[in-house]
Amino acid sequence: MDVYELVRGPFAWIAFVTFALGSLYRIIFLLLTGKKEAVPNYSKSANDAARSILHGLLPFGSTYMRQQPLFTIVTFLFHLCVVILPIFLLAHIVLWYESWGILWWSLPDMLADAMTLWVMLACLYFIVRRLFVPEVKQVSRPGDFVLLITILLIFLSGFLAYHQWGPYRPILILHVISSEILLMALPFSRLGHMLFFYFSRAYMGAEYGKILKARNW
């Protein structure tokens, strides 16, 4: 078994299992250890919770987003591309078909390239922002830069491999390995916000609406 088959086979399964079990552990831990508020007549409002989640998902849905238009646009499109590209990229769909016989619609090549370039530029933007914006620099840690560089490396190596620019096999292996590393790190890093976003937004929305009689967007 060569290196590519190793990272595509056993290593891929290790990455998926680590991601699944790690995510499950973090969610269960959150639910079991969450602080119970001892407030008389406290009740959560599903309506306020849903509105909070909706405003957090929509671009410019919150006051902070409207105050940071460039950051909002870059961030929203970044997340959109990061979620959509791995699912609807032709090269990934071909792998699914070869392994499981599953086939679905793919993105046009030009659109996929544009989305890939956007993700890479967004990563550079986030890195510069963490280096030079004082309030962001203050809360940035080395791990934050490692995550951004890893994402940049994944999309850059995927872009190069797809267009077969450079040594194809090593670049493809680098793409797969870096993707698996990111997948395993996701539940245990700041990228874990994808798991906790809905819980935190729902809780804050309910608390602001019922207790503070206000909105959190």
PDB file of N, CA and C in Angstrom, residues 92-164:
ATOM      1  N   HIS A  92     -14.247  15.551  -5.705  1.00  0.00           N
ATOM      2  CA  HIS A  92     -14.693  14.857  -4.498  1.00  0.00           C
ATOM      3  C   HIS A  92     -15.871  13.932  -4.809  1.00  0.00           C
ATOM      4  N   ILE A  93     -16.749  14.380  -5.682  1.00  0.00           N
ATOM      5  CA  ILE A  93     -17.906  13.554  -6.049  1.00  0.00           C
ATOM      6  C   ILE A  93     -17.446  12.281  -6.757  1.00  0.00           C
ATOM      7  N   VAL A  94     -16.424  12.408  -7.593  1.00  0.00           N
ATOM      8  CA  VAL A  94     -15.864  11.233  -8.285  1.00  0.00           C
ATOM      9  C   VAL A  94     -15.339  10.216  -7.270  1.00  0.00           C
ATOM     10  N   LEU A  95     -14.690  10.706  -6.204  1.00  0.00           N
ATOM     11  CA  LEU A  95     -14.183   9.807  -5.167  1.00  0.00           C
ATOM     12  C   LEU A  95     -15.325   9.098  -4.447  1.00  0.00           C
ATOM     13  N   TRP A  96     -16.390   9.839  -4.151  1.00  0.00           N
ATOM     14  CA  TRP A  96     -17.565   9.225  -3.524  1.00  0.00           C
ATOM     15  C   TRP A  96     -18.155   8.144  -4.434  1.00  0.00           C
ATOM     16  N   TYR A  97     -18.205   8.446  -5.732  1.00  0.00           N
ATOM     17  CA  TYR A  97     -18.776   7.492  -6.686  1.00  0.00           C
ATOM     18  C   TYR A  97     -17.913   6.227  -6.783  1.00  0.00           C
ATOM     19  N   GLU A  98     -16.599   6.420  -6.795  1.00  0.00           N
ATOM     20  CA  GLU A  98     -15.696   5.275  -6.885  1.00  0.00           C
ATOM     21  C   GLU A  98     -15.773   4.396  -5.635  1.00  0.00           C
ATOM     22  N   SER A  99     -15.989   5.042  -4.483  1.00  0.00           N
ATOM     23  CA  SER A  99     -15.988   4.291  -3.221  1.00  0.00           C
ATOM     24  C   SER A  99     -17.361   3.717  -2.876  1.00  0.00           C
ATOM     25  N   TRP A 100     -18.422   4.496  -3.105  1.00  0.00           N
ATOM     26  CA  TRP A 100     -19.753   4.104  -2.632  1.00  0.00           C
ATOM     27  C   TRP A 100     -20.821   4.070  -3.723  1.00  0.00           C
ATOM     28  N   GLY A 101     -20.458   4.444  -4.944  1.00  0.00           N
ATOM     29  CA  GLY A 101     -21.447   4.427  -6.017  1.00  0.00           C
ATOM     30  C   GLY A 101     -22.484   5.531  -5.902  1.00  0.00           C
ATOM     31  N   ILE A 102     -22.156   6.615  -5.179  1.00  0.00           N
ATOM     32  CA  ILE A 102     -23.074   7.740  -4.974  1.00  0.00           C
ATOM     33  C   ILE A 102     -22.667   8.881  -5.902  1.00  0.00           C
ATOM     34  N   LEU A 103     -23.658   9.463  -6.555  1.00  0.00           N
ATOM     35  CA  LEU A 103     -23.366  10.519  -7.520  1.00  0.00           C
ATOM     36  C   LEU A 103     -24.382  11.639  -7.372  1.00  0.00           C
ATOM     37  N   TRP A 104     -23.927  12.902  -7.438  1.00  0.00           N
ATOM     38  CA  TRP A 104     -24.838  14.039  -7.395  1.00  0.00           C
ATOM     39  C   TRP A 104     -24.267  15.204  -8.203  1.00  0.00           C
ATOM     40  N   TRP A 105     -25.033  16.270  -8.266  1.00  0.00           N
ATOM     41  CA  TRP A 105     -24.683  17.442  -9.079  1.00  0.00           C
ATOM     42  C   TRP A 105     -23.408  18.094  -8.565  1.00  0.00           C
ATOM     43  N   SER A 106     -22.589  18.592  -9.494  1.00  0.00           N
ATOM     44  CA  SER A 106     -21.329  19.245  -9.126  1.00  0.00           C
ATOM     45  C   SER A 106     -21.314  20.703  -9.576  1.00  0.00           C
ATOM     46  N   LEU A 107     -20.431  21.474  -8.951  1.00  0.00           N
ATOM     47  CA  LEU A 107     -20.258  22.880  -9.308  1.00  0.00           C
ATOM     48  C   LEU A 107     -19.515  23.008 -10.647  1.00  0.00           C
ATOM     49  N   PRO A 108     -19.836  24.032 -11.444  1.00  0.00           N
ATOM     50  CA  PRO A 108     -19.031  24.298 -12.645  1.00  0.00           C
ATOM     51  C   PRO A 108     -17.590  24.610 -12.241  1.00  0.00           C
ATOM     52  N   ASP A 109     -16.658  24.229 -13.088  1.00  0.00           N
ATOM     53  CA  ASP A 109     -15.234  24.393 -12.763  1.00  0.00           C
ATOM     54  C   ASP A 109     -14.858  25.848 -12.475  1.00  0.00           C
ATOM     55  N   MET A 110     -15.356  26.768 -13.278  1.00  0.00           N
ATOM     56  CA  MET A 110     -15.000  28.172 -13.090  1.00  0.00           C
ATOM     57  C   MET A 110     -15.508  28.701 -11.755  1.00  0.00           C
ATOM     58  N   LEU A 111     -16.721  28.297 -11.379  1.00  0.00           N
ATOM     59  CA  LEU A 111     -17.272  28.724 -10.094  1.00  0.00           C
ATOM     60  C   LEU A 111     -16.485  28.108  -8.945  1.00  0.00           C
ATOM     61  N   ALA A 112     -16.138  26.840  -9.080  1.00  0.00           N
ATOM     62  CA  ALA A 112     -15.348  26.168  -8.036  1.00  0.00           C
ATOM     63  C   ALA A 112     -13.988  26.839  -7.867  1.00  0.00           C
ATOM     64  N   ASP A 113     -13.363  27.210  -8.979  1.00  0.00           N
ATOM     65  CA  ASP A 113     -12.073  27.904  -8.911  1.00  0.00           C
ATOM     66  C   ASP A 113     -12.217  29.254  -8.221  1.00  0.00           C
ATOM     67  N   ALA A 114     -13.263  29.990  -8.567  1.00  0.00           N
ATOM     68  CA  ALA A 114     -13.491  31.309  -7.966  1.00  0.00           C
ATOM     69  C   ALA A 114     -13.717  31.177  -6.462  1.00  0.00           C
ATOM     70  N   MET A 115     -14.483  30.175  -6.056  1.00  0.00           N
ATOM     71  CA  MET A 115     -14.750  29.958  -4.630  1.00  0.00           C
ATOM     72  C   MET A 115     -13.477  29.553  -3.891  1.00  0.00           C
ATOM     73  N   THR A 116     -12.652  28.738  -4.548  1.00  0.00           N
ATOM     74  CA  THR A 116     -11.379  28.328  -3.938  1.00  0.00           C
ATOM     75  C   THR A 116     -10.459  29.527  -3.730  1.00  0.00           C
ATOM     76  N   LEU A 117     -10.355  30.360  -4.738  1.00  0.00           N
ATOM     77  CA  LEU A 117      -9.529  31.566  -4.628  1.00  0.00           C
ATOM     78  C   LEU A 117     -10.051  32.491  -3.542  1.00  0.00           C
ATOM     79  N   TRP A 118     -11.370  32.569  -3.410  1.00  0.00           N
ATOM     80  CA  TRP A 118     -11.959  33.422  -2.362  1.00  0.00           C
ATOM     81  C   TRP A 118     -11.571  32.921  -0.976  1.00  0.00           C
ATOM     82  N   VAL A 119     -11.621  31.607  -0.776  1.00  0.00           N
ATOM     83  CA  VAL A 119     -11.252  31.041   0.523  1.00  0.00           C
ATOM     84  C   VAL A 119      -9.798  31.365   0.847  1.00  0.00           C
ATOM     85  N   MET A 120      -8.914  31.232  -0.129  1.00  0.00           N
ATOM     86  CA  MET A 120      -7.498  31.508   0.107  1.00  0.00           C
ATOM     87  C   MET A 120      -7.261  32.986   0.426  1.00  0.00           C
ATOM     88  N   LEU A 121      -7.917  33.868  -0.316  1.00  0.00           N
ATOM     89  CA  LEU A 121      -7.785  35.305  -0.039  1.00  0.00           C
ATOM     90  C   LEU A 121      -8.373  35.651   1.320  1.00  0.00           C
ATOM     91  N   ALA A 122      -9.479  34.993   1.675  1.00  0.00           N
ATOM     92  CA  ALA A 122     -10.099  35.237   2.976  1.00  0.00           C
ATOM     93  C   ALA A 122      -9.169  34.805   4.103  1.00  0.00           C
ATOM     94  N   CYS A 123      -8.482  33.680   3.930  1.00  0.00           N
ATOM     95  CA  CYS A 123      -7.525  33.230   4.945  1.00  0.00           C
ATOM     96  C   CYS A 123      -6.421  34.262   5.147  1.00  0.00           C
ATOM     97  N   LEU A 124      -5.905  34.801   4.052  1.00  0.00           N
ATOM     98  CA  LEU A 124      -4.883  35.845   4.148  1.00  0.00           C
ATOM     99  C   LEU A 124      -5.433  37.080   4.846  1.00  0.00           C
ATOM    100  N   TYR A 125      -6.677  37.424   4.540  1.00  0.00           N
ATOM    101  CA  TYR A 125      -7.332  38.569   5.188  1.00  0.00           C
ATOM    102  C   TYR A 125      -7.445  38.347   6.694  1.00  0.00           C
ATOM    103  N   PHE A 126      -7.865  37.148   7.103  1.00  0.00           N
ATOM    104  CA  PHE A 126      -8.010  36.840   8.528  1.00  0.00           C
ATOM    105  C   PHE A 126      -6.656  36.866   9.234  1.00  0.00           C
ATOM    106  N   ILE A 127      -5.615  36.375   8.556  1.00  0.00           N
ATOM    107  CA  ILE A 127      -4.280  36.385   9.156  1.00  0.00           C
ATOM    108  C   ILE A 127      -3.796  37.816   9.367  1.00  0.00           C
ATOM    109  N   VAL A 128      -3.946  38.652   8.354  1.00  0.00           N
ATOM    110  CA  VAL A 128      -3.539  40.062   8.460  1.00  0.00           C
ATOM    111  C   VAL A 128      -4.348  40.761   9.546  1.00  0.00           C
ATOM    112  N   ARG A 129      -5.621  40.465   9.603  1.00  0.00           N
ATOM    113  CA  ARG A 129      -6.495  41.069  10.614  1.00  0.00           C
ATOM    114  C   ARG A 129      -6.055  40.691  12.024  1.00  0.00           C
ATOM    115  N   ARG A 130      -5.673  39.431  12.204  1.00  0.00           N
ATOM    116  CA  ARG A 130      -5.220  38.996  13.529  1.00  0.00           C
ATOM    117  C   ARG A 130      -3.865  39.594  13.892  1.00  0.00           C
ATOM    118  N   LEU A 131      -3.084  39.950  12.892  1.00  0.00           N
ATOM    119  CA  LEU A 131      -1.766  40.528  13.149  1.00  0.00           C
ATOM    120  C   LEU A 131      -1.806  42.020  13.434  1.00  0.00           C
ATOM    121  N   PHE A 132      -2.768  42.733  12.827  1.00  0.00           N
ATOM    122  CA  PHE A 132      -2.703  44.188  12.866  1.00  0.00           C
ATOM    123  C   PHE A 132      -3.907  44.894  13.481  1.00  0.00           C
ATOM    124  N   VAL A 133      -5.030  44.227  13.647  1.00  0.00           N
ATOM    125  CA  VAL A 133      -6.176  44.866  14.304  1.00  0.00           C
ATOM    126  C   VAL A 133      -6.028  44.650  15.815  1.00  0.00           C
ATOM    127  N   PRO A 134      -5.833  45.718  16.608  1.00  0.00           N
ATOM    128  CA  PRO A 134      -5.476  45.575  18.024  1.00  0.00           C
ATOM    129  C   PRO A 134      -6.403  44.672  18.825  1.00  0.00           C
ATOM    130  N   GLU A 135      -7.732  44.879  18.715  1.00  0.00           N
ATOM    131  CA  GLU A 135      -8.654  44.095  19.539  1.00  0.00           C
ATOM    132  C   GLU A 135      -8.685  42.623  19.131  1.00  0.00           C
ATOM    133  N   VAL A 136      -8.349  42.346  17.877  1.00  0.00           N
ATOM    134  CA  VAL A 136      -8.297  40.959  17.413  1.00  0.00           C
ATOM    135  C   VAL A 136      -6.946  40.344  17.767  1.00  0.00           C
ATOM    136  N   LYS A 137      -5.885  41.118  17.604  1.00  0.00           N
ATOM    137  CA  LYS A 137      -4.541  40.655  17.937  1.00  0.00           C
ATOM    138  C   LYS A 137      -4.438  40.250  19.403  1.00  0.00           C
ATOM    139  N   GLN A 138      -5.146  40.981  20.265  1.00  0.00           N
ATOM    140  CA  GLN A 138      -5.076  40.749  21.703  1.00  0.00           C
ATOM    141  C   GLN A 138      -5.603  39.366  22.092  1.00  0.00           C
ATOM    142  N   VAL A 139      -6.591  38.867  21.357  1.00  0.00           N
ATOM    143  CA  VAL A 139      -7.185  37.579  21.708  1.00  0.00           C
ATOM    144  C   VAL A 139      -6.709  36.447  20.784  1.00  0.00           C
ATOM    145  N   SER A 140      -5.775  36.742  19.877  1.00  0.00           N
ATOM    146  CA  SER A 140      -5.279  35.728  18.954  1.00  0.00           C
ATOM    147  C   SER A 140      -4.193  34.880  19.612  1.00  0.00           C
ATOM    148  N   ARG A 141      -4.197  33.615  19.285  1.00  0.00           N
ATOM    149  CA  ARG A 141      -3.216  32.665  19.800  1.00  0.00           C
ATOM    150  C   ARG A 141      -2.507  31.982  18.629  1.00  0.00           C
ATOM    151  N   PRO A 142      -1.333  31.390  18.868  1.00  0.00           N
ATOM    152  CA  PRO A 142      -0.631  30.697  17.775  1.00  0.00           C
ATOM    153  C   PRO A 142      -1.501  29.667  17.058  1.00  0.00           C
ATOM    154  N   GLY A 143      -2.354  28.989  17.821  1.00  0.00           N
ATOM    155  CA  GLY A 143      -3.219  27.985  17.217  1.00  0.00           C
ATOM    156  C   GLY A 143      -4.168  28.554  16.179  1.00  0.00           C
ATOM    157  N   ASP A 144      -4.566  29.811  16.369  1.00  0.00           N
ATOM    158  CA  ASP A 144      -5.467  30.448  15.404  1.00  0.00           C
ATOM    159  C   ASP A 144      -4.783  30.603  14.050  1.00  0.00           C
ATOM    160  N   PHE A 145      -3.516  30.956  14.065  1.00  0.00           N
ATOM    161  CA  PHE A 145      -2.758  31.101  12.823  1.00  0.00           C
ATOM    162  C   PHE A 145      -2.503  29.735  12.179  1.00  0.00           C
ATOM    163  N   VAL A 146      -2.260  28.726  13.012  1.00  0.00           N
ATOM    164  CA  VAL A 146      -2.045  27.372  12.490  1.00  0.00           C
ATOM    165  C   VAL A 146      -3.297  26.887  11.757  1.00  0.00           C
ATOM    166  N   LEU A 147      -4.461  27.145  12.329  1.00  0.00           N
ATOM    167  CA  LEU A 147      -5.716  26.728  11.698  1.00  0.00           C
ATOM    168  C   LEU A 147      -5.916  27.421  10.356  1.00  0.00           C
ATOM    169  N   LEU A 148      -5.672  28.725  10.333  1.00  0.00           N
ATOM    170  CA  LEU A 148      -5.847  29.473   9.086  1.00  0.00           C
ATOM    171  C   LEU A 148      -4.859  29.014   8.014  1.00  0.00           C
ATOM    172  N   ILE A 149      -3.622  28.778   8.415  1.00  0.00           N
ATOM    173  CA  ILE A 149      -2.614  28.311   7.461  1.00  0.00           C
ATOM    174  C   ILE A 149      -2.971  26.915   6.948  1.00  0.00           C
ATOM    175  N   THR A 150      -3.518  26.075   7.830  1.00  0.00           N
ATOM    176  CA  THR A 150      -3.930  24.731   7.422  1.00  0.00           C
ATOM    177  C   THR A 150      -5.056  24.793   6.397  1.00  0.00           C
ATOM    178  N   ILE A 151      -6.052  25.647   6.646  1.00  0.00           N
ATOM    179  CA  ILE A 151      -7.154  25.806   5.686  1.00  0.00           C
ATOM    180  C   ILE A 151      -6.623  26.331   4.354  1.00  0.00           C
ATOM    181  N   LEU A 152      -5.740  27.319   4.427  1.00  0.00           N
ATOM    182  CA  LEU A 152      -5.129  27.864   3.210  1.00  0.00           C
ATOM    183  C   LEU A 152      -4.378  26.774   2.445  1.00  0.00           C
ATOM    184  N   LEU A 153      -3.648  25.947   3.170  1.00  0.00           N
ATOM    185  CA  LEU A 153      -2.878  24.869   2.549  1.00  0.00           C
ATOM    186  C   LEU A 153      -3.797  23.847   1.892  1.00  0.00           C
ATOM    187  N   ILE A 154      -4.914  23.528   2.543  1.00  0.00           N
ATOM    188  CA  ILE A 154      -5.865  22.557   1.991  1.00  0.00           C
ATOM    189  C   ILE A 154      -6.398  23.033   0.645  1.00  0.00           C
ATOM    190  N   PHE A 155      -6.848  24.282   0.596  1.00  0.00           N
ATOM    191  CA  PHE A 155      -7.463  24.784  -0.631  1.00  0.00           C
ATOM    192  C   PHE A 155      -6.416  25.064  -1.714  1.00  0.00           C
ATOM    193  N   LEU A 156      -5.233  25.504  -1.303  1.00  0.00           N
ATOM    194  CA  LEU A 156      -4.166  25.735  -2.281  1.00  0.00           C
ATOM    195  C   LEU A 156      -3.714  24.423  -2.907  1.00  0.00           C
ATOM    196  N   SER A 157      -3.473  23.406  -2.080  1.00  0.00           N
ATOM    197  CA  SER A 157      -3.026  22.111  -2.608  1.00  0.00           C
ATOM    198  C   SER A 157      -4.121  21.452  -3.443  1.00  0.00           C
ATOM    199  N   GLY A 158      -5.386  21.613  -3.023  1.00  0.00           N
ATOM    200  CA  GLY A 158      -6.483  21.071  -3.819  1.00  0.00           C
ATOM    201  C   GLY A 158      -6.590  21.744  -5.171  1.00  0.00           C
ATOM    202  N   PHE A 159      -6.416  23.057  -5.177  1.00  0.00           N
ATOM    203  CA  PHE A 159      -6.469  23.834  -6.424  1.00  0.00           C
ATOM    204  C   PHE A 159      -5.346  23.398  -7.371  1.00  0.00           C
ATOM    205  N   LEU A 160      -4.132  23.270  -6.831  1.00  0.00           N
ATOM    206  CA  LEU A 160      -2.987  22.864  -7.649  1.00  0.00           C
ATOM    207  C   LEU A 160      -3.143  21.436  -8.165  1.00  0.00           C
ATOM    208  N   ALA A 161      -3.635  20.549  -7.291  1.00  0.00           N
ATOM    209  CA  ALA A 161      -3.801  19.155  -7.689  1.00  0.00           C
ATOM    210  C   ALA A 161      -4.867  19.013  -8.765  1.00  0.00           C
ATOM    211  N   TYR A 162      -5.972  19.732  -8.616  1.00  0.00           N
ATOM    212  CA  TYR A 162      -7.063  19.626  -9.587  1.00  0.00           C
ATOM    213  C   TYR A 162      -6.610  20.078 -10.978  1.00  0.00           C
ATOM    214  N   HIS A 163      -5.817  21.146 -11.007  1.00  0.00           N
ATOM    215  CA  HIS A 163      -5.332  21.655 -12.295  1.00  0.00           C
ATOM    216  C   HIS A 163      -4.018  21.000 -12.734  1.00  0.00           C
ATOM    217  N   GLN A 164      -3.521  20.085 -11.859  1.00  0.00           N
ATOM    218  CA  GLN A 164      -2.282  19.351 -12.134  1.00  0.00           C
ATOM    219  C   GLN A 164      -1.111  20.285 -12.411  1.00  0.00           C
TER     220      GLN A 164
END
